[in-house]
Amino acid sequence: MNKITTIIGLSFAVFFLIGLATTLTRSMMIGFIDVIPVYLLMGAAIFMMIYEAFFDKS
């Protein structure tokens, strides 16, 4: 049960972050070059969430 709730919560957070990042690319005034740092930060945040949820058992 703990793993299921972890996966559900993690998927909600990942979908939110991906949706937030892709919303920026839909704007006409913001180019792809401007959004690259956002994608890098979102990728780092998603990686850290997955690592802490499943691999960090200290």
CSV table of C-alpha atoms in Angstrom, one decimal:
chain,number,residue,atom,x,y,z
A,1,MET,CA,0.0,0.0,0.0
A,2,ASN,CA,2.9,2.4,0.7
A,3,LYS,CA,4.4,1.8,-2.7
A,4,ILE,CA,1.1,2.4,-4.4
A,5,THR,CA,0.5,5.8,-2.7
A,6,THR,CA,4.1,6.8,-3.4
A,7,ILE,CA,3.7,6.0,-7.1
A,8,ILE,CA,0.3,7.9,-7.3
A,9,GLY,CA,1.7,10.9,-5.5
A,10,LEU,CA,4.9,10.9,-7.6
A,11,SER,CA,2.9,10.7,-10.8
A,12,PHE,CA,0.7,13.6,-9.9
A,13,ALA,CA,3.8,15.7,-9.1
A,14,VAL,CA,5.6,14.6,-12.3
A,15,PHE,CA,2.5,15.4,-14.5
A,16,PHE,CA,2.2,18.8,-12.8
A,17,LEU,CA,5.8,19.7,-13.5
A,18,ILE,CA,5.7,18.5,-17.1
A,19,GLY,CA,2.5,20.4,-17.7
A,20,LEU,CA,4.0,23.5,-16.2
A,21,ALA,CA,7.0,23.2,-18.4
A,22,THR,CA,5.0,22.5,-21.6
A,23,THR,CA,2.7,25.4,-21.0
A,24,LEU,CA,5.6,27.8,-21.3
A,25,THR,CA,6.4,26.5,-24.8
A,26,ARG,CA,2.9,27.3,-26.0
A,27,SER,CA,3.4,31.0,-25.7
A,28,MET,CA,4.2,32.9,-28.8
A,29,MET,CA,6.5,35.3,-27.0
A,30,ILE,CA,8.7,32.7,-25.4
A,31,GLY,CA,11.1,30.7,-27.6
A,32,PHE,CA,12.5,27.2,-27.1
A,33,ILE,CA,15.9,28.6,-26.1
A,34,ASP,CA,14.2,30.5,-23.2
A,35,VAL,CA,12.6,27.3,-21.9
A,36,ILE,CA,15.7,25.1,-21.8
A,37,PRO,CA,16.6,26.1,-18.2
A,38,VAL,CA,13.1,25.3,-17.1
A,39,TYR,CA,13.3,21.8,-18.7
A,40,LEU,CA,16.7,21.3,-17.0
A,41,LEU,CA,15.3,22.3,-13.6
A,42,MET,CA,12.2,20.2,-14.0
A,43,GLY,CA,14.3,17.2,-15.0
A,44,ALA,CA,16.5,17.6,-11.9
A,45,ALA,CA,13.5,18.0,-9.7
A,46,ILE,CA,11.8,14.9,-11.1
A,47,PHE,CA,15.0,12.9,-10.8
A,48,MET,CA,15.5,13.9,-7.2
A,49,MET,CA,11.8,13.0,-6.3
A,50,ILE,CA,12.2,9.6,-7.9
A,51,TYR,CA,15.6,9.0,-6.2
A,52,GLU,CA,14.3,10.0,-2.8
A,53,ALA,CA,11.1,8.0,-3.1
A,54,PHE,CA,12.6,4.7,-4.2
A,55,PHE,CA,16.4,4.6,-3.8
A,56,ASP,CA,17.3,6.7,-0.8
A,57,LYS,CA,16.8,4.3,2.1
A,58,SER,CA,19.2,5.7,4.7
